[in-house]
mmCIF file of C-alpha atoms in Angstrom:
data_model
loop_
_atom_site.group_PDB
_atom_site.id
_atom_site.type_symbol
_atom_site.label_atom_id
_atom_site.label_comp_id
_atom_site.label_asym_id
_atom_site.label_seq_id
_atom_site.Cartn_x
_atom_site.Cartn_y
_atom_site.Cartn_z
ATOM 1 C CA UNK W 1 -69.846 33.238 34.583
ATOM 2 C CA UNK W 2 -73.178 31.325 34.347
ATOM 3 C CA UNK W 3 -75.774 34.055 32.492
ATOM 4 C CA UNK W 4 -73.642 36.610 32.431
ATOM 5 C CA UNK W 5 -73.486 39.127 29.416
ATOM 6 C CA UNK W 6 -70.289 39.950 27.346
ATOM 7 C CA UNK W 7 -69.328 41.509 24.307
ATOM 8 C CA UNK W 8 -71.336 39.821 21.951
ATOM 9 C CA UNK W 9 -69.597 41.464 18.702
ATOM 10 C CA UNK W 10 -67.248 38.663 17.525
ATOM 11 C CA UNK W 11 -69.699 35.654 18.627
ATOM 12 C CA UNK W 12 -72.469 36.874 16.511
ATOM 13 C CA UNK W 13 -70.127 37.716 13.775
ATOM 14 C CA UNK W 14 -68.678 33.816 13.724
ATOM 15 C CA UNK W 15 -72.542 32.682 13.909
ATOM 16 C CA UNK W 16 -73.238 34.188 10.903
ATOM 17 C CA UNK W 17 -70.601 32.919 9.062
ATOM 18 C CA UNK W 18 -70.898 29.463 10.394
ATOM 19 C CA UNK W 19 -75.005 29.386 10.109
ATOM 20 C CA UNK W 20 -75.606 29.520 13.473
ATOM 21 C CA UNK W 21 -73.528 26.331 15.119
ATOM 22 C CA UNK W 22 -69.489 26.295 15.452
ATOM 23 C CA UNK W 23 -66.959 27.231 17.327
ATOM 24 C CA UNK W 24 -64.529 30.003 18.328
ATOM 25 C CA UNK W 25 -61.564 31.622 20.191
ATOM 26 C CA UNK W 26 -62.594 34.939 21.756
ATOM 27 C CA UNK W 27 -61.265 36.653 25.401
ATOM 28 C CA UNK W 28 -63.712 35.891 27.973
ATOM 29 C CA UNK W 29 -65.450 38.450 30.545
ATOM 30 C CA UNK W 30 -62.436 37.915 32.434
ATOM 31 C CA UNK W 31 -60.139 38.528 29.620
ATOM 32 C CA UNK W 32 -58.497 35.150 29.772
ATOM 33 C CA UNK W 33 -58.450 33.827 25.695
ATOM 34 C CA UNK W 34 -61.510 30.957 25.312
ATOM 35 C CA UNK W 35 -62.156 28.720 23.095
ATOM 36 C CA UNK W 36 -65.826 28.544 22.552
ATOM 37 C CA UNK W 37 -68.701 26.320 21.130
ATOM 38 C CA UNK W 38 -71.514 27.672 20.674
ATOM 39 C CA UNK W 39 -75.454 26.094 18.825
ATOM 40 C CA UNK W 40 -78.487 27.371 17.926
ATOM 41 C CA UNK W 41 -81.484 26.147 20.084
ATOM 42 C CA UNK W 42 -85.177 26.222 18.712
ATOM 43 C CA UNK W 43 -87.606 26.572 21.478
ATOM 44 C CA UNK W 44 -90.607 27.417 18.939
ATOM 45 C CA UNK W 45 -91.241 29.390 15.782
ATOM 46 C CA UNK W 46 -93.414 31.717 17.790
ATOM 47 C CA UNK W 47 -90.009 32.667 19.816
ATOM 48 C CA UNK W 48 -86.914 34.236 18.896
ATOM 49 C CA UNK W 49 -83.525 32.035 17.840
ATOM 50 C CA UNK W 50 -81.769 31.237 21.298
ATOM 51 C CA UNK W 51 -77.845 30.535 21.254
ATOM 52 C CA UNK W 52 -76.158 28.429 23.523
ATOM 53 C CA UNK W 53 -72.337 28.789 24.029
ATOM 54 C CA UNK W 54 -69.675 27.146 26.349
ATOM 55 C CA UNK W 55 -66.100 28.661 26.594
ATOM 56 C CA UNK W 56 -62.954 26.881 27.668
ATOM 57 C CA UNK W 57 -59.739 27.986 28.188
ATOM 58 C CA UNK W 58 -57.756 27.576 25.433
ATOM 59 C CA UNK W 59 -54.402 25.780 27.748
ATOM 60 C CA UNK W 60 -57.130 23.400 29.213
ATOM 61 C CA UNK W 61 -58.955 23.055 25.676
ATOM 62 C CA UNK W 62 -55.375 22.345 24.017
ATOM 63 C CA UNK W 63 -53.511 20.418 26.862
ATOM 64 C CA UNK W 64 -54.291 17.543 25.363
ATOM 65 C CA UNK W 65 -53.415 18.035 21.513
ATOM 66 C CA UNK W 66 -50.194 20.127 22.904
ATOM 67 C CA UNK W 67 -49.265 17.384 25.304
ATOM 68 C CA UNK W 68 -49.830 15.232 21.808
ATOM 69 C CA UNK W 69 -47.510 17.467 20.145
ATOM 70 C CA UNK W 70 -44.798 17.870 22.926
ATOM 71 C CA UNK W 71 -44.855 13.851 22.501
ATOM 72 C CA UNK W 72 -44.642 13.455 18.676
ATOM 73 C CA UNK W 73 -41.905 16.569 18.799
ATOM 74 C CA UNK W 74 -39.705 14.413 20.868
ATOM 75 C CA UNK W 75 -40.493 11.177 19.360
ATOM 76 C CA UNK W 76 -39.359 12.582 16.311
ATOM 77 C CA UNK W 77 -36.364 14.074 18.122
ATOM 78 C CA UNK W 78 -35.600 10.629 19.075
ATOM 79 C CA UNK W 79 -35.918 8.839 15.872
ATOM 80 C CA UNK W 80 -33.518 11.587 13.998
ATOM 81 C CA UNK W 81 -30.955 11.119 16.642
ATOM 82 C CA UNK W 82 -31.718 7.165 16.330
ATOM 83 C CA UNK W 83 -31.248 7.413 12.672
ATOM 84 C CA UNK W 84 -27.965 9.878 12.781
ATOM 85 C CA UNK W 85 -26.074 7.249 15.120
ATOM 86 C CA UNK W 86 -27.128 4.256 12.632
ATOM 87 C CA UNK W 87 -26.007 6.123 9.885
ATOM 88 C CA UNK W 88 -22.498 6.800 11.646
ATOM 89 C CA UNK W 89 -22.607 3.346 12.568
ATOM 90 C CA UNK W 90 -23.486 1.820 9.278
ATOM 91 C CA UNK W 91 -20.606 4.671 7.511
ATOM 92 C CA UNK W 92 -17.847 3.372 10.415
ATOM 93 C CA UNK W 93 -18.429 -0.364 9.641
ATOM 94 C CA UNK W 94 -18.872 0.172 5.450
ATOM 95 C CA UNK W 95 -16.783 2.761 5.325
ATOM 96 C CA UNK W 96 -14.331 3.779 8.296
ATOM 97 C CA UNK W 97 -13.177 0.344 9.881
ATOM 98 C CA UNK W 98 -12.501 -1.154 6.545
ATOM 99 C CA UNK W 99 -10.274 1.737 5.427
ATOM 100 C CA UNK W 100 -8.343 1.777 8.847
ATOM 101 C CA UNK W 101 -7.687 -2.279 8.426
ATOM 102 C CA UNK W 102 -6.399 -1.878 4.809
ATOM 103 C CA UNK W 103 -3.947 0.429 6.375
ATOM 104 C CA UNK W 104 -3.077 -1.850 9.043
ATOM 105 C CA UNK W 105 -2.632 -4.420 6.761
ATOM 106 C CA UNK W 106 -0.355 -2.206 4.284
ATOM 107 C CA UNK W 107 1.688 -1.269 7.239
ATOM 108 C CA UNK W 108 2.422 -5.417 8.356
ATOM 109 C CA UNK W 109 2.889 -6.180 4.376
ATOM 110 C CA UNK W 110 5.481 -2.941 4.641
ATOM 111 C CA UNK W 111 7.299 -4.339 7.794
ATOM 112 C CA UNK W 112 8.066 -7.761 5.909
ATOM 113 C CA UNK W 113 4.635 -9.727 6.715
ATOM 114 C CA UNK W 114 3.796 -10.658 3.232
ATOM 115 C CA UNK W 115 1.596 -13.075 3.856
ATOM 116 C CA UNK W 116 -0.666 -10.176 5.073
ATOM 117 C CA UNK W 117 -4.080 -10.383 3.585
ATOM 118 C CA UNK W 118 -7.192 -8.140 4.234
ATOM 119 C CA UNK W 119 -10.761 -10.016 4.521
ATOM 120 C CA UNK W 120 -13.136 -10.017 1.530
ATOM 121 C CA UNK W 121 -15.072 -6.798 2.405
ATOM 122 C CA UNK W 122 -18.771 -7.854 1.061
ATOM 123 C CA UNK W 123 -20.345 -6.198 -2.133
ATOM 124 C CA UNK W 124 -18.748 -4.604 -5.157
ATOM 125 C CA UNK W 125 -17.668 -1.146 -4.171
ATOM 126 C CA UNK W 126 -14.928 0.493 -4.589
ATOM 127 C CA UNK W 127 -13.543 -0.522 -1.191
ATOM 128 C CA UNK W 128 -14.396 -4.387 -2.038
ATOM 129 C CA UNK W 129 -12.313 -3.841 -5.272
ATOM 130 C CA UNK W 130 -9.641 -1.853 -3.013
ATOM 131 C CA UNK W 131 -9.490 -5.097 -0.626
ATOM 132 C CA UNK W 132 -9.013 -7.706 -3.422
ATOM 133 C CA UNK W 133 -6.415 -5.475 -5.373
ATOM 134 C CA UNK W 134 -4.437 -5.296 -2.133
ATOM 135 C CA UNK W 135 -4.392 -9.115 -1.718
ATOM 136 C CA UNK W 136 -3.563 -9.611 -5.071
ATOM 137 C CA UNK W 137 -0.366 -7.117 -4.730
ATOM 138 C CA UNK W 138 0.693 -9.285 -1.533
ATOM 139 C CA UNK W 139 0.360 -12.867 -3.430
ATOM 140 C CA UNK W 140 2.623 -11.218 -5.902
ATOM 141 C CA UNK W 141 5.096 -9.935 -3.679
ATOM 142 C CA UNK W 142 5.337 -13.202 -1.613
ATOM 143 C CA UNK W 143 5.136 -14.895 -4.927
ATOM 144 C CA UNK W 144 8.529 -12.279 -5.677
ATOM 145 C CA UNK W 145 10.010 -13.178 -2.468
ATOM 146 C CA UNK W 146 10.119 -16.920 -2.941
ATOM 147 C CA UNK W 147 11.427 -16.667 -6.315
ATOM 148 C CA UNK W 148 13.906 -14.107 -5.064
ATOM 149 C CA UNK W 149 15.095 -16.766 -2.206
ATOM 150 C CA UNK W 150 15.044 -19.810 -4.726
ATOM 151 C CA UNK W 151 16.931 -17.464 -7.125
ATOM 152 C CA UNK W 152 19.313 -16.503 -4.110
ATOM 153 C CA UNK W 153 19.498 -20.194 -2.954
ATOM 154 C CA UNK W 154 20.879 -21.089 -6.415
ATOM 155 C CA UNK W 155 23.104 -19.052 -6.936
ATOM 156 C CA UNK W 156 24.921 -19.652 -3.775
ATOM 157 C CA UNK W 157 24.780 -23.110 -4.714
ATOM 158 C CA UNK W 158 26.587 -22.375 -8.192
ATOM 159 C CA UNK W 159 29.003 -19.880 -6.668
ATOM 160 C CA UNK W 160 30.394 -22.755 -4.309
ATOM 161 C CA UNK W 161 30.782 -25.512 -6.941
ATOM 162 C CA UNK W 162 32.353 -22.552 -9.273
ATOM 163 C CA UNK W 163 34.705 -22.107 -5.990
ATOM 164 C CA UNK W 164 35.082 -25.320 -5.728
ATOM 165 C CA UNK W 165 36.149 -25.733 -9.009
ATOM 166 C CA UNK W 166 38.186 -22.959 -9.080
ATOM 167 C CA UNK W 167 40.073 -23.894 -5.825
ATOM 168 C CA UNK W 168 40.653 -27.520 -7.121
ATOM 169 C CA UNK W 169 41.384 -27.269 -10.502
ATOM 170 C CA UNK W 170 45.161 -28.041 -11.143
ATOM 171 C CA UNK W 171 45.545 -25.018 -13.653
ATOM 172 C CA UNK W 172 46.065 -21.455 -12.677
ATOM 173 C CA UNK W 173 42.558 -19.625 -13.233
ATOM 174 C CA UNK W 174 42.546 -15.695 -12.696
ATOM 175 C CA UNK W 175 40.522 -13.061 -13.307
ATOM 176 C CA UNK W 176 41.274 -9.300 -14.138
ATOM 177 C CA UNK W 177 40.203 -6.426 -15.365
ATOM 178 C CA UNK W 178 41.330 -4.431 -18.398
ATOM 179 C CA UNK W 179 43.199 -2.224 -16.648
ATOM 180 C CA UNK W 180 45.310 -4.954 -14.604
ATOM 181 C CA UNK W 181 43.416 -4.976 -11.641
ATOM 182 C CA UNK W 182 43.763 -8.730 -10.457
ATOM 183 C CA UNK W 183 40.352 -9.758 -8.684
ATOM 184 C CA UNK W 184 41.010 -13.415 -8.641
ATOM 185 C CA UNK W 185 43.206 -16.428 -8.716
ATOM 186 C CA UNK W 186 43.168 -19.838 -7.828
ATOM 187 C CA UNK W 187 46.126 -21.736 -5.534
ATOM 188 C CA UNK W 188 47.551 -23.340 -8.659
ATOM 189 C CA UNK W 189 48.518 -19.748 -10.151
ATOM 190 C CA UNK W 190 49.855 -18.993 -6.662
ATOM 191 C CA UNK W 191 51.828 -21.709 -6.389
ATOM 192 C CA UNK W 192 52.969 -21.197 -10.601
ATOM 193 C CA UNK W 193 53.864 -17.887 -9.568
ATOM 194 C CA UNK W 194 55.064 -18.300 -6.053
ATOM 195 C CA UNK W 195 53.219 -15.992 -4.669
ATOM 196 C CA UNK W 196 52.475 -16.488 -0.473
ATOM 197 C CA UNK W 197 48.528 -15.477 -0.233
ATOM 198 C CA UNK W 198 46.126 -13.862 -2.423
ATOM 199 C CA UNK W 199 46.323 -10.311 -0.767
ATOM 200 C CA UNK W 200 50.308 -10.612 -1.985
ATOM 201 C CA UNK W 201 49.021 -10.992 -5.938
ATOM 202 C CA UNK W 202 46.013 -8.835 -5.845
ATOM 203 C CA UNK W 203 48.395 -5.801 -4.532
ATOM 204 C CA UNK W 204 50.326 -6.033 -7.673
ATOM 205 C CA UNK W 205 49.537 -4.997 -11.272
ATOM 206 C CA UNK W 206 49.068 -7.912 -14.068
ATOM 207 C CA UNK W 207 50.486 -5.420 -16.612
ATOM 208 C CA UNK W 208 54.280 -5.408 -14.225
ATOM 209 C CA UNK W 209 54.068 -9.308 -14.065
ATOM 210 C CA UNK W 210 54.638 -9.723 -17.896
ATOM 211 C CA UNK W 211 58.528 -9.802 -18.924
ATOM 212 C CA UNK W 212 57.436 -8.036 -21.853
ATOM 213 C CA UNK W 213 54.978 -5.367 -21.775
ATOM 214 C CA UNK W 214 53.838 -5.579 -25.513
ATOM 215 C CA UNK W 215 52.997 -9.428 -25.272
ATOM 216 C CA UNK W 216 50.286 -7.538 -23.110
ATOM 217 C CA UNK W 217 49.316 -5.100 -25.536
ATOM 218 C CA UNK W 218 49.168 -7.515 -28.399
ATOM 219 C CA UNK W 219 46.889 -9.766 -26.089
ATOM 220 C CA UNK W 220 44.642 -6.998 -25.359
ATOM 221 C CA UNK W 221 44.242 -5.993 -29.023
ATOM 222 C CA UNK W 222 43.833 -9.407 -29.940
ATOM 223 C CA UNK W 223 40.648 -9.607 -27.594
ATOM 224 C CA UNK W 224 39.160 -6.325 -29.019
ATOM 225 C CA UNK W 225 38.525 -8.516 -32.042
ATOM 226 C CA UNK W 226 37.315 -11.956 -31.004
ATOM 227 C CA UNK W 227 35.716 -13.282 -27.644
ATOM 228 C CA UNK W 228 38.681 -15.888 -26.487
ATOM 229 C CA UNK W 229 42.278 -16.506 -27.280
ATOM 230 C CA UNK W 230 43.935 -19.454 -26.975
ATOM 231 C CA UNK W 231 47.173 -20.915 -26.453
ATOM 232 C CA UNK W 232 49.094 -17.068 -26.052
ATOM 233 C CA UNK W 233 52.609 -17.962 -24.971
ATOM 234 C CA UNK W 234 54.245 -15.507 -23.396
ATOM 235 C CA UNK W 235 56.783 -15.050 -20.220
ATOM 236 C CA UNK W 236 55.657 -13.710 -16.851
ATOM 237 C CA UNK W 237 57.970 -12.833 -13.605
ATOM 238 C CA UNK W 238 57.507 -14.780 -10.369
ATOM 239 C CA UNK W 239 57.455 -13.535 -6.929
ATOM 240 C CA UNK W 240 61.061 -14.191 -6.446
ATOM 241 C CA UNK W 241 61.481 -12.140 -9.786
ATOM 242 C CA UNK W 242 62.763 -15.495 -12.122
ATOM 243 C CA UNK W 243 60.776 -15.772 -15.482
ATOM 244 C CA UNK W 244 59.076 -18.942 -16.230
ATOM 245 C CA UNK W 245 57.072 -19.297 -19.398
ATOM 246 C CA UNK W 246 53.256 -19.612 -20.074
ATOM 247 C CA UNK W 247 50.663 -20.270 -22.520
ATOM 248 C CA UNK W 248 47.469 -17.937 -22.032
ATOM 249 C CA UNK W 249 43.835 -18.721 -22.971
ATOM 250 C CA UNK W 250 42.149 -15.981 -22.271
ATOM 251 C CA UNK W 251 38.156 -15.058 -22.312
ATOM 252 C CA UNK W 252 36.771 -11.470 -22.591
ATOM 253 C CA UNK W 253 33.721 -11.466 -20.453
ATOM 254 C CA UNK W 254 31.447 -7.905 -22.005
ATOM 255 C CA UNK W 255 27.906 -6.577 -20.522
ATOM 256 C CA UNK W 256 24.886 -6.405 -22.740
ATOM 257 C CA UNK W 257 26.013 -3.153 -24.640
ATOM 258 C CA UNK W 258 29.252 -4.676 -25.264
ATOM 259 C CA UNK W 259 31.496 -2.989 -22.822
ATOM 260 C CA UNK W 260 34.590 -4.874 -21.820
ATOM 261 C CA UNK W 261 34.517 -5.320 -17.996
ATOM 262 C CA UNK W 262 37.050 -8.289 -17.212
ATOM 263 C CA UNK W 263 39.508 -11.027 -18.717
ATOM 264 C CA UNK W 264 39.170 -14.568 -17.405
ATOM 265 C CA UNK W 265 42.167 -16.891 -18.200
ATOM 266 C CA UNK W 266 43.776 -20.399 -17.478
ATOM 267 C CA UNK W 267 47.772 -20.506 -17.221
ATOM 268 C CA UNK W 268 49.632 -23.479 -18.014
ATOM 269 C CA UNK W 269 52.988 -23.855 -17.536
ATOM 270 C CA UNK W 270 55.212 -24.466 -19.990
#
């Protein structure tokens, strides 16, 4: 398209508005969009101005800046999906992982494992502070425990020198409630009262063993009014239905609000 005329409308118009040297995009004689330079050339003052101008097709003239763009397009395309995955990342270990190992933890320390403990998680957050709160709760349950088990520990060891006691003692212990329930005695009151077992005592009444009914009454009013009696003589029937004679000290064992719940006694006979 060497020397060849075209429409020279919009080149003169961007010549005078860029003082004669510049560039432009304009359709070419072929119609295909250009993108042209164009400078004036000054042959002589005697001869008229003289333009030069060289058009390029815009894809070839912008292939390169395009190709620049396609790159920094995906580049950034790249880093946003580079950042989005670190953030996840960075959110599952600060945030996820942590969370899902305090429940794991809470779930051993529920099953019995209270020696469970959750790592330090670093910093001061709210998880950090959720971490050490958790460990503190299982040192004081474990700390609970083992008091619980020493507690436990001695009081099995009391109960079996109290049995001991109780089993050995050459005085007839027992233990009822107000209501003559019988809930305990000891071989010596068996063998006072010649009864066979324990079962054989505990199936009767303590108010039907006393000959007299009111010696039972009075003892039971007497208690109302002071913590222990002592020395009550009074007669009680045997097994094989003879009457022997007794003297009663007696104990009224109430709960914290003062409610009576049982009567613990020695018999001696007399």
């Amino acid at each position: 398209l060497l020397g060849e005329r075209m429409d020279a409308q919009s080149v003169f118009s961007a010549i005078l508005k860029q003082g004669g040297s510049g560039s432009l995009e304009s359709p070419g004689l072929d119609g295909v969009l250009r993108l042209f330079a164009f400078n004036r050339l000054r042959v002589s003052q005697q001869t008229a101005d003289t333009f030069l101008l060289v058009g390029v097709p815009t894809d070839i003239a912008y292939a390169g800046a395009n190709q620049m763009l396609q790159s920094n397009l995906i580049g950034i395309a790249l880093a946003s999906i580079l950042a989005l995955f670190a953030t996840w990342m960075i959110g599952h270990l600060a945030i996820v992982r942590p969370v899902y190992s305090l429940i794991a933890a809470t779930r051993r320390l529920a099953s019995g494992k209270l020696d469970e403990r959750v790592k330090q998680l670093n910093g001061r957050g709210e998880l950090s502070q959720l971490g050490s709160a958790f460990n503190d709760m299982a040192s004081a349950l474990e700390k609970h425990e083992l008091e619980m088990r020493h507690t436990h520990a001695a009081l099995q060891e009391s109960e079996q020198r109290y049995r001991t006691v109780f089993e050995d003692v050459p005085v007839g212990l027992y233990r009822t409630t107000p209501d003559g329930e019988i809930l305990d005695a000891n071989p010596a009151l068996l063998e006072m009262f010649a009864y066979p077992d324990l079962d054989t005592i505990r199936a009767v009444n303590a108010k039907d063993i006393y000959a007299s009914s009111s010696d039972r009454e009075h003892l039971a009013a007497l208690l109302e009014g002071q913590e222990i009696v002592r020395d009550f003589e009074t007669q009680f029937y045997r097994y094989d239905g003879s009457i022997i004679w007794v003297r009663d000290t007696v104990r009224a064992i109430r709960d914290a609000q003062g409610q009576l719940l049982l009567y613990e006694g020695s018999l001696q006979d007399v």
